[in-house]
PDB file of C-alpha atoms in Angstrom:
ATOM      1  CA  MET A1228     138.966 -54.939-152.434  1.00 46.00           C
ATOM      2  CA  PRO A1229     137.043 -57.904-150.938  1.00 47.00           C
ATOM      3  CA  PRO A1230     133.318 -57.451-150.383  1.00 53.00           C
ATOM      4  CA  ALA A1231     132.371 -55.876-147.075  1.00 76.00           C
ATOM      5  CA  ALA A1232     130.840 -58.134-144.476  1.00 91.00           C
ATOM      6  CA  ILE A1233     127.216 -57.392-143.707  1.00 95.00           C
ATOM      7  CA  THR A1234     126.391 -56.133-140.239  1.00 96.00           C
ATOM      8  CA  ALA A1235     122.850 -55.036-141.146  1.00 98.00           C
ATOM      9  CA  ILE A1236     120.887 -53.855-144.181  1.00 98.00           C
ATOM     10  CA  ASP A1237     118.461 -50.960-144.215  1.00 98.00           C
ATOM     11  CA  SER A1238     116.025 -52.099-146.902  1.00 98.00           C
ATOM     12  CA  HIS A1239     114.124 -48.849-147.466  1.00 98.00           C
ATOM     13  CA  ALA A1240     115.423 -45.272-147.611  1.00 98.00           C
ATOM     14  CA  HIS A1241     115.375 -42.321-150.008  1.00 98.00           C
ATOM     15  CA  VAL A1242     117.858 -39.685-151.148  1.00 98.00           C
ATOM     16  CA  PHE A1243     117.075 -36.491-153.045  1.00 97.00           C
ATOM     17  CA  ALA A1244     118.234 -32.892-153.454  1.00 95.00           C
ATOM     18  CA  HIS A1245     116.879 -29.436-154.164  1.00 90.00           C
ATOM     19  CA  GLY A1246     116.235 -28.617-157.788  1.00 89.00           C
ATOM     20  CA  LEU A1247     115.452 -32.089-159.100  1.00 90.00           C
ATOM     21  CA  PRO A1248     112.624 -32.280-161.657  1.00 87.00           C
ATOM     22  CA  LEU A1249     109.406 -33.341-159.930  1.00 87.00           C
ATOM     23  CA  ALA A1250     106.695 -35.636-161.197  1.00 79.00           C
ATOM     24  CA  ALA A1251     103.646 -33.852-162.564  1.00 78.00           C
ATOM     25  CA  THR A1252     101.412 -35.992-160.351  1.00 80.00           C
ATOM     26  CA  ARG A1253     102.702 -36.218-156.791  1.00 78.00           C
ATOM     27  CA  ARG A1254     101.361 -36.388-153.250  1.00 77.00           C
ATOM     28  CA  HIS A1255     103.863 -33.872-151.877  1.00 78.00           C
ATOM     29  CA  ALA A1256     107.132 -32.088-152.623  1.00 82.00           C
ATOM     30  CA  PRO A1257     109.673 -31.825-149.771  1.00 88.00           C
ATOM     31  CA  ASP A1258     111.294 -28.474-149.033  1.00 89.00           C
ATOM     32  CA  TYR A1259     114.492 -30.079-147.700  1.00 94.00           C
ATOM     33  CA  GLU A1260     117.247 -32.365-148.931  1.00 96.00           C
ATOM     34  CA  ALA A1261     118.103 -35.934-147.979  1.00 97.00           C
ATOM     35  CA  THR A1262     121.641 -36.307-149.242  1.00 98.00           C
ATOM     36  CA  LEU A1263     123.663 -39.427-149.804  1.00 98.00           C
ATOM     37  CA  ALA A1264     126.313 -38.171-147.378  1.00 98.00           C
ATOM     38  CA  GLU A1265     123.703 -37.740-144.640  1.00 98.00           C
ATOM     39  CA  TYR A1266     122.340 -41.210-145.236  1.00 98.00           C
ATOM     40  CA  LEU A1267     125.745 -42.898-145.187  1.00 98.00           C
ATOM     41  CA  ALA A1268     126.579 -41.088-141.950  1.00 98.00           C
ATOM     42  CA  LEU A1269     123.396 -42.454-140.368  1.00 98.00           C
ATOM     43  CA  LEU A1270     124.253 -45.982-141.499  1.00 98.00           C
ATOM     44  CA  ASP A1271     127.712 -45.618-139.971  1.00 98.00           C
ATOM     45  CA  ALA A1272     126.355 -44.199-136.717  1.00 98.00           C
ATOM     46  CA  HIS A1273     124.012 -47.159-136.271  1.00 98.00           C
ATOM     47  CA  GLY A1274     126.402 -49.916-137.331  1.00 97.00           C
ATOM     48  CA  ILE A1275     124.556 -50.645-140.569  1.00 98.00           C
ATOM     49  CA  SER A1276     126.810 -51.721-143.394  1.00 97.00           C
ATOM     50  CA  HIS A1277     124.470 -51.668-146.410  1.00 98.00           C
ATOM     51  CA  GLY A1278     121.339 -49.954-147.652  1.00 98.00           C
ATOM     52  CA  VAL A1279     118.629 -50.064-150.308  1.00 98.00           C
ATOM     53  CA  LEU A1280     117.558 -46.762-151.852  1.00 98.00           C
ATOM     54  CA  VAL A1281     114.033 -46.537-153.222  1.00 98.00           C
ATOM     55  CA  GLN A1282     112.964 -44.026-155.857  1.00 98.00           C
ATOM     56  CA  PRO A1283     110.742 -41.411-154.145  1.00 95.00           C
ATOM     57  CA  SER A1284     107.258 -40.985-155.579  1.00 93.00           C
ATOM     58  CA  PHE A1285     107.704 -37.253-156.185  1.00 94.00           C
ATOM     59  CA  LEU A1286     110.593 -37.857-158.604  1.00 95.00           C
ATOM     60  CA  GLY A1287     108.455 -40.026-160.843  1.00 94.00           C
ATOM     61  CA  LEU A1288     110.239 -41.902-163.627  1.00 96.00           C
ATOM     62  CA  ASP A1289     113.462 -39.873-163.496  1.00 96.00           C
ATOM     63  CA  ASN A1290     115.775 -42.245-161.628  1.00 98.00           C
ATOM     64  CA  SER A1291     118.980 -40.386-162.476  1.00 97.00           C
ATOM     65  CA  PHE A1292     119.689 -39.096-158.960  1.00 98.00           C
ATOM     66  CA  LEU A1293     119.107 -42.568-157.533  1.00 98.00           C
ATOM     67  CA  LEU A1294     121.421 -44.139-160.108  1.00 98.00           C
ATOM     68  CA  GLY A1295     124.116 -41.586-159.325  1.00 98.00           C
ATOM     69  CA  ALA A1296     123.959 -42.515-155.641  1.00 98.00           C
ATOM     70  CA  LEU A1297     124.246 -46.216-156.448  1.00 98.00           C
ATOM     71  CA  ARG A1298     127.238 -45.647-158.718  1.00 98.00           C
ATOM     72  CA  ALA A1299     128.916 -43.671-155.943  1.00 97.00           C
ATOM     73  CA  CYS A1300     128.677 -46.663-153.553  1.00 96.00           C
ATOM     74  CA  PRO A1301     128.492 -49.783-155.712  1.00 93.00           C
ATOM     75  CA  GLY A1302     129.343 -52.274-152.993  1.00 92.00           C
ATOM     76  CA  ARG A1303     127.249 -50.743-150.259  1.00 97.00           C
ATOM     77  CA  LEU A1304     123.969 -49.775-151.900  1.00 98.00           C
ATOM     78  CA  ARG A1305     121.273 -51.323-154.061  1.00 98.00           C
ATOM     79  CA  GLY A1306     118.277 -49.550-155.568  1.00 98.00           C
ATOM     80  CA  VAL A1307     114.623 -49.919-156.473  1.00 98.00           C
ATOM     81  CA  ALA A1308     113.518 -47.872-159.478  1.00 98.00           C
ATOM     82  CA  VAL A1309     110.200 -46.615-160.809  1.00 98.00           C
ATOM     83  CA  VAL A1310     109.926 -47.309-164.544  1.00 98.00           C
ATOM     84  CA  ASP A1311     107.429 -46.957-167.326  1.00 96.00           C
ATOM     85  CA  PRO A1312     106.082 -50.364-168.412  1.00 96.00           C
ATOM     86  CA  THR A1313     107.350 -49.648-171.934  1.00 95.00           C
ATOM     87  CA  ALA A1314     110.962 -49.054-170.802  1.00 96.00           C
ATOM     88  CA  ASP A1315     113.350 -50.672-173.250  1.00 95.00           C
ATOM     89  CA  ASP A1316     115.784 -53.472-172.485  1.00 96.00           C
ATOM     90  CA  ALA A1317     118.834 -51.225-172.813  1.00 97.00           C
ATOM     91  CA  MET A1318     117.532 -48.970-170.039  1.00 97.00           C
ATOM     92  CA  LEU A1319     116.707 -51.869-167.749  1.00 98.00           C
ATOM     93  CA  HIS A1320     120.105 -53.491-168.254  1.00 97.00           C
ATOM     94  CA  ALA A1321     121.887 -50.177-167.591  1.00 97.00           C
ATOM     95  CA  MET A1322     119.915 -49.881-164.369  1.00 98.00           C
ATOM     96  CA  ALA A1323     120.893 -53.404-163.386  1.00 98.00           C
ATOM     97  CA  GLU A1324     124.544 -52.572-164.000  1.00 97.00           C
ATOM     98  CA  ALA A1325     124.206 -49.562-161.696  1.00 97.00           C
ATOM     99  CA  GLY A1326     122.765 -51.638-158.852  1.00 98.00           C
ATOM    100  CA  ILE A1327     119.002 -51.615-159.387  1.00 98.00           C
ATOM    101  CA  CYS A1328     117.521 -54.859-158.081  1.00 98.00           C
ATOM    102  CA  GLY A1329     113.795 -54.186-158.315  1.00 98.00           C
ATOM    103  CA  ILE A1330     110.998 -51.971-159.571  1.00 98.00           C
ATOM    104  CA  ARG A1331     108.489 -50.167-157.412  1.00 98.00           C
ATOM    105  CA  LEU A1332     104.769 -49.829-157.905  1.00 97.00           C
ATOM    106  CA  ASN A1333     103.957 -46.860-155.673  1.00 95.00           C
ATOM    107  CA  LEU A1334     100.185 -46.816-155.982  1.00 95.00           C
ATOM    108  CA  VAL A1335      99.017 -45.188-152.762  1.00 93.00           C
ATOM    109  CA  GLY A1336      96.199 -42.788-153.517  1.00 89.00           C
ATOM    110  CA  LEU A1337      96.245 -43.553-157.252  1.00 91.00           C
ATOM    111  CA  PRO A1338      93.961 -45.557-159.529  1.00 93.00           C
ATOM    112  CA  LEU A1339      95.189 -49.114-159.952  1.00 95.00           C
ATOM    113  CA  PRO A1340      96.809 -49.633-163.368  1.00 95.00           C
ATOM    114  CA  ASP A1341      95.336 -52.259-165.640  1.00 96.00           C
ATOM    115  CA  PHE A1342      97.967 -54.911-165.037  1.00 95.00           C
ATOM    116  CA  SER A1343      96.288 -57.214-167.549  1.00 93.00           C
ATOM    117  CA  ARG A1344      97.664 -55.044-170.366  1.00 96.00           C
ATOM    118  CA  PRO A1345     100.490 -56.645-172.386  1.00 96.00           C
ATOM    119  CA  GLU A1346     103.078 -53.978-171.545  1.00 97.00           C
ATOM    120  CA  TRP A1347     102.758 -54.658-167.817  1.00 97.00           C
ATOM    121  CA  HIS A1348     103.060 -58.389-168.311  1.00 96.00           C
ATOM    122  CA  ARG A1349     106.175 -57.865-170.436  1.00 97.00           C
ATOM    123  CA  LEU A1350     107.708 -55.611-167.785  1.00 97.00           C
ATOM    124  CA  PHE A1351     107.136 -58.155-165.030  1.00 97.00           C
ATOM    125  CA  VAL A1352     108.579 -60.951-167.176  1.00 96.00           C
ATOM    126  CA  ARG A1353     111.650 -58.835-167.942  1.00 97.00           C
ATOM    127  CA  ALA A1354     112.047 -57.993-164.275  1.00 97.00           C
ATOM    128  CA  ARG A1355     111.955 -61.687-163.424  1.00 97.00           C
ATOM    129  CA  ALA A1356     114.577 -62.419-166.095  1.00 97.00           C
ATOM    130  CA  LEU A1357     116.872 -59.819-164.509  1.00 97.00           C
ATOM    131  CA  GLY A1358     116.384 -61.393-161.088  1.00 97.00           C
ATOM    132  CA  TRP A1359     114.549 -58.306-159.864  1.00 98.00           C
ATOM    133  CA  HIS A1360     111.683 -58.189-157.407  1.00 98.00           C
ATOM    134  CA  VAL A1361     108.572 -56.037-157.730  1.00 98.00           C
ATOM    135  CA  GLU A1362     107.855 -53.800-154.750  1.00 98.00           C
ATOM    136  CA  LEU A1363     104.243 -52.891-154.064  1.00 98.00           C
ATOM    137  CA  HIS A1364     103.130 -49.875-152.031  1.00 97.00           C
ATOM    138  CA  ARG A1365      99.355 -49.890-151.801  1.00 96.00           C
ATOM    139  CA  GLU A1366      96.636 -49.710-149.173  1.00 95.00           C
ATOM    140  CA  SER A1367      95.860 -53.138-147.729  1.00 96.00           C
ATOM    141  CA  ARG A1368      92.370 -53.302-149.178  1.00 94.00           C
ATOM    142  CA  ASP A1369      93.818 -53.618-152.703  1.00 96.00           C
ATOM    143  CA  LEU A1370      96.838 -55.813-152.026  1.00 97.00           C
ATOM    144  CA  GLU A1371      95.335 -58.994-153.421  1.00 96.00           C
ATOM    145  CA  LEU A1372      94.144 -57.351-156.630  1.00 95.00           C
ATOM    146  CA  ALA A1373      97.381 -55.429-157.191  1.00 95.00           C
ATOM    147  CA  ALA A1374      99.629 -58.379-156.372  1.00 97.00           C
ATOM    148  CA  GLN A1375      98.048 -61.000-158.572  1.00 95.00           C
ATOM    149  CA  ALA A1376      99.599 -59.987-161.904  1.00 95.00           C
ATOM    150  CA  VAL A1377     103.048 -59.803-160.302  1.00 96.00           C
ATOM    151  CA  LEU A1378     102.717 -63.273-158.812  1.00 96.00           C
ATOM    152  CA  ASP A1379     101.241 -64.677-162.040  1.00 95.00           C
ATOM    153  CA  ALA A1380     104.341 -63.444-163.890  1.00 95.00           C
ATOM    154  CA  GLY A1381     106.537 -65.421-161.497  1.00 96.00           C
ATOM    155  CA  CYS A1382     108.138 -62.409-159.843  1.00 97.00           C
ATOM    156  CA  ALA A1383     109.193 -62.075-156.241  1.00 97.00           C
ATOM    157  CA  LEU A1384     106.836 -59.573-154.600  1.00 98.00           C
ATOM    158  CA  VAL A1385     107.956 -57.214-151.816  1.00 98.00           C
ATOM    159  CA  VAL A1386     105.123 -55.534-149.908  1.00 98.00           C
ATOM    160  CA  ASP A1387     105.914 -52.152-148.377  1.00 98.00           C
ATOM    161  CA  HIS A1388     105.318 -50.886-144.852  1.00 98.00           C
ATOM    162  CA  PHE A1389     103.591 -53.830-143.149  1.00 98.00           C
ATOM    163  CA  GLY A1390     101.147 -54.020-146.090  1.00 98.00           C
ATOM    164  CA  ARG A1391      99.586 -50.670-145.124  1.00 97.00           C
ATOM    165  CA  PRO A1392      96.803 -52.095-142.896  1.00 96.00           C
ATOM    166  CA  ALA A1393      93.959 -49.704-142.217  1.00 89.00           C
ATOM    167  CA  SER A1394      93.051 -50.857-138.738  1.00 86.00           C
ATOM    168  CA  ALA A1395      94.445 -51.809-135.359  1.00 85.00           C
ATOM    169  CA  PRO A1396      94.827 -54.596-134.596  1.00 89.00           C
ATOM    170  CA  ALA A1397      96.037 -55.321-138.114  1.00 90.00           C
ATOM    171  CA  ILE A1398      94.677 -58.860-138.014  1.00 89.00           C
ATOM    172  CA  ALA A1399      91.181 -57.328-138.133  1.00 90.00           C
ATOM    173  CA  ASP A1400      92.030 -55.798-141.515  1.00 92.00           C
ATOM    174  CA  GLU A1401      90.829 -57.875-144.474  1.00 94.00           C
ATOM    175  CA  GLY A1402      93.752 -56.967-146.714  1.00 95.00           C
ATOM    176  CA  PHE A1403      96.295 -57.726-144.004  1.00 97.00           C
ATOM    177  CA  ALA A1404      94.576 -61.067-143.407  1.00 96.00           C
ATOM    178  CA  TRP A1405      94.993 -61.826-147.113  1.00 97.00           C
ATOM    179  CA  LEU A1406      98.682 -60.982-146.840  1.00 98.00           C
ATOM    180  CA  LEU A1407      99.159 -63.377-143.921  1.00 98.00           C
ATOM    181  CA  GLY A1408      97.467 -66.142-145.870  1.00 97.00           C
ATOM    182  CA  ALA A1409      99.496 -65.409-148.998  1.00 97.00           C
ATOM    183  CA  ALA A1410     102.732 -66.145-147.111  1.00 97.00           C
ATOM    184  CA  ALA A1411     102.267 -69.768-148.119  1.00 96.00           C
ATOM    185  CA  SER A1412     103.161 -68.860-151.722  1.00 95.00           C
ATOM    186  CA  GLY A1413     106.815 -68.502-150.720  1.00 96.00           C
ATOM    187  CA  ARG A1414     107.234 -65.603-153.176  1.00 96.00           C
ATOM    188  CA  ILE A1415     106.185 -62.655-151.016  1.00 98.00           C
ATOM    189  CA  TRP A1416     108.399 -60.629-148.694  1.00 98.00           C
ATOM    190  CA  VAL A1417     107.217 -57.849-146.367  1.00 98.00           C
ATOM    191  CA  LYS A1418     109.041 -54.751-145.166  1.00 98.00           C
ATOM    192  CA  LEU A1419     108.821 -53.999-141.470  1.00 98.00           C
ATOM    193  CA  SER A1420     109.037 -50.255-141.973  1.00 98.00           C
ATOM    194  CA  ALA A1421     107.224 -46.939-141.584  1.00 98.00           C
ATOM    195  CA  ALA A1422     104.778 -48.031-138.902  1.00 97.00           C
ATOM    196  CA  TYR A1423     103.899 -44.352-138.462  1.00 97.00           C
ATOM    197  CA  ARG A1424     102.282 -44.365-141.915  1.00 96.00           C
ATOM    198  CA  ASN A1425      99.697 -46.925-140.780  1.00 96.00           C
ATOM    199  CA  TRP A1426      98.495 -45.997-137.308  1.00 95.00           C
ATOM    200  CA  PRO A1427      97.974 -42.878-135.155  1.00 93.00           C
ATOM    201  CA  ALA A1428     100.942 -41.902-133.027  1.00 91.00           C
ATOM    202  CA  ALA A1429      99.205 -42.856-129.785  1.00 92.00           C
ATOM    203  CA  THR A1430      98.708 -46.452-130.907  1.00 93.00           C
ATOM    204  CA  THR A1431     101.609 -46.986-133.306  1.00 95.00           C
ATOM    205  CA  GLY A1432     103.834 -48.839-130.820  1.00 95.00           C
ATOM    206  CA  THR A1433     101.315 -51.489-129.865  1.00 96.00           C
ATOM    207  CA  ALA A1434      99.782 -51.789-133.327  1.00 95.00           C
ATOM    208  CA  ALA A1435     103.155 -52.208-135.026  1.00 97.00           C
ATOM    209  CA  ARG A1436     104.309 -54.770-132.471  1.00 97.00           C
ATOM    210  CA  ASP A1437     101.174 -56.856-132.954  1.00 96.00           C
ATOM    211  CA  ALA A1438     101.364 -56.612-136.741  1.00 97.00           C
ATOM    212  CA  ALA A1439     105.063 -57.500-136.830  1.00 98.00           C
ATOM    213  CA  ARG A1440     104.542 -60.569-134.684  1.00 97.00           C
ATOM    214  CA  ALA A1441     101.633 -61.720-136.862  1.00 97.00           C
ATOM    215  CA  LEU A1442     103.848 -61.302-139.932  1.00 98.00           C
ATOM    216  CA  LEU A1443     106.718 -63.121-138.246  1.00 98.00           C
ATOM    217  CA  LYS A1444     104.450 -66.041-137.425  1.00 98.00           C
ATOM    218  CA  ALA A1445     103.135 -66.230-141.005  1.00 98.00           C
ATOM    219  CA  PHE A1446     106.292 -65.456-143.003  1.00 98.00           C
ATOM    220  CA  GLY A1447     109.139 -66.313-140.668  1.00 98.00           C
ATOM    221  CA  PRO A1448     112.345 -64.248-140.666  1.00 98.00           C
ATOM    222  CA  GLY A1449     113.267 -65.611-144.100  1.00 98.00           C
ATOM    223  CA  ARG A1450     110.594 -63.462-145.752  1.00 98.00           C
ATOM    224  CA  LEU A1451     110.828 -60.255-143.693  1.00 98.00           C
ATOM    225  CA  VAL A1452     113.198 -57.296-144.019  1.00 98.00           C
ATOM    226  CA  TRP A1453     113.561 -54.064-142.049  1.00 98.00           C
ATOM    227  CA  GLY A1454     113.705 -50.518-143.397  1.00 98.00           C
ATOM    228  CA  SER A1455     114.192 -47.115-141.800  1.00 98.00           C
ATOM    229  CA  ASP A1456     112.077 -45.221-144.366  1.00 98.00           C
ATOM    230  CA  TRP A1457     114.545 -42.333-143.915  1.00 98.00           C
ATOM    231  CA  PRO A1458     114.037 -39.356-144.176  1.00 98.00           C
ATOM    232  CA  HIS A1459     110.485 -40.191-143.058  1.00 97.00           C
ATOM    233  CA  THR A1460     108.827 -37.871-145.587  1.00 94.00           C
ATOM    234  CA  GLN A1461     105.645 -36.225-144.298  1.00 92.00           C
ATOM    235  CA  HIS A1462     106.306 -37.799-140.878  1.00 93.00           C
ATOM    236  CA  ARG A1463     109.566 -36.207-139.748  1.00 94.00           C
ATOM    237  CA  GLU A1464     107.847 -34.726-136.712  1.00 94.00           C
ATOM    238  CA  VAL A1465     107.131 -38.210-135.297  1.00 93.00           C
ATOM    239  CA  ALA A1466     110.076 -40.273-136.581  1.00 95.00           C
ATOM    240  CA  ASN A1467     113.862 -40.343-136.614  1.00 97.00           C
ATOM    241  CA  TYR A1468     116.481 -42.867-137.633  1.00 98.00           C
ATOM    242  CA  ALA A1469     117.408 -43.963-134.125  1.00 98.00           C
ATOM    243  CA  ALA A1470     113.806 -44.693-133.179  1.00 97.00           C
ATOM    244  CA  THR A1471     113.048 -46.637-136.344  1.00 98.00           C
ATOM    245  CA  HIS A1472     116.206 -48.681-135.869  1.00 98.00           C
ATOM    246  CA  ALA A1473     115.434 -49.418-132.228  1.00 97.00           C
ATOM    247  CA  ALA A1474     111.835 -50.413-132.992  1.00 97.00           C
ATOM    248  CA  LEU A1475     112.886 -53.676-134.632  1.00 98.00           C
ATOM    249  CA  ALA A1476     114.106 -55.105-131.321  1.00 97.00           C
ATOM    250  CA  ASP A1477     110.656 -54.451-129.874  1.00 97.00           C
ATOM    251  CA  TRP A1478     108.900 -55.993-132.850  1.00 98.00           C
ATOM    252  CA  VAL A1479     111.231 -59.007-133.071  1.00 98.00           C
ATOM    253  CA  PRO A1480     112.753 -59.725-129.642  1.00 97.00           C
ATOM    254  CA  ASP A1481     114.538 -62.930-130.694  1.00 98.00           C
ATOM    255  CA  GLU A1482     118.109 -62.055-131.643  1.00 98.00           C
ATOM    256  CA  THR A1483     118.542 -64.906-134.124  1.00 98.00           C
ATOM    257  CA  ALA A1484     115.353 -64.020-135.993  1.00 98.00           C
ATOM    258  CA  ARG A1485     116.294 -60.355-135.954  1.00 98.00           C
ATOM    259  CA  ARG A1486     119.689 -61.087-137.489  1.00 97.00           C
ATOM    260  CA  ARG A1487     118.058 -62.957-140.358  1.00 98.00           C
ATOM    261  CA  ILE A1488     115.732 -60.016-140.959  1.00 98.00           C
ATOM    262  CA  LEU A1489     118.636 -57.555-140.889  1.00 98.00           C
ATOM    263  CA  VAL A1490     121.290 -59.594-142.679  1.00 98.00           C
ATOM    264  CA  ASP A1491     120.638 -62.903-144.418  1.00 97.00           C
ATOM    265  CA  THR A1492     117.181 -62.323-145.873  1.00 98.00           C
ATOM    266  CA  PRO A1493     117.792 -58.866-147.368  1.00 98.00           C
ATOM    267  CA  ALA A1494     121.269 -59.839-148.575  1.00 97.00           C
ATOM    268  CA  GLN A1495     119.775 -62.514-150.781  1.00 97.00           C
ATOM    269  CA  LEU A1496     116.650 -60.595-151.775  1.00 98.00           C
ATOM    270  CA  PHE A1497     118.554 -57.452-152.784  1.00 97.00           C
ATOM    271  CA  ARG A1498     121.481 -59.343-154.345  1.00 94.00           C
ATOM    272  CA  PHE A1499     124.346 -58.063-152.226  1.00 94.00           C
ATOM    273  CA  LYS A1500     127.720 -59.655-152.895  1.00 76.00           C
ATOM    274  CA  THR A1501     129.345 -60.067-149.534  1.00 57.00           C
ATOM    275  CA  GLY A1502     131.702 -62.441-147.845  1.00 53.00           C
ATOM    276  CA  ASP A1503     129.724 -63.646-144.847  1.00 45.00           C
ATOM    277  CA  ILE A1504     126.710 -65.349-146.474  1.00 44.00           C
ATOM    278  CA  ASN A1505     126.122 -67.874-149.232  1.00 43.00           C
ATOM    279  CA  ASP A1506     125.055 -65.816-152.237  1.00 41.00           C
ATOM    280  CA  ASN A1507     122.410 -67.188-154.560  1.00 39.00           C
ATOM    281  CA  GLN A1508     123.683 -65.296-157.571  1.00 36.00           C
TER     282      GLN A1508
END
């Protein structure tokens, strides 16, 4: 079967089920499921051809459910795993075969690891050799410190959720200002996703619009991707798939730029093999 043409890529979503083993250290534990079938139905309903599944923080290092979802839809989905820095090469290569294209550092609310340690450097170098990116989820105040080891190792860095700025407007936030300046490196991408995690509901619309346009000016559409953050864990009362999908048109009114953010940029970053773009791999 020829590869499916891309109509849009959702670059950030999660799937999980009841009864999965939970990480000993976790911020929360959902009392509901987010199944692969539900997620695929949402993609279909919104005309989105492909998606990227990210390992949820509460599942820790056990990526088995994520890998099962990727193997069920090998042409349509890619994944971002959470791994121990001492993970062996056989495990990493098996993940790559299943559709993993990056590793996530989900560090919100946690002490920053000592990325100067040899095992972290080796992991980043191995990720780079596999063509993987490193995804960073951290409050804006620590972005520069947390990102440096990843950039020094030569990896592509993907920053989650607008960079998690702590203020509105975001340009008043020191960490967000660093992120805008770091665009010049050419090795950082930012996810326009989960605005509701950054600002109060009453100001989210305006704050997200201003932040997105600042990011667009600094990074251009070639370094931005969009994600639904489905199923909006801990924020389901204020978010739904339709609203998160529609928000991108408000953040990025230009249709050509929006298509790059939805199609061309994530297709290359997440290593999709499709027929309507020039693949780098």
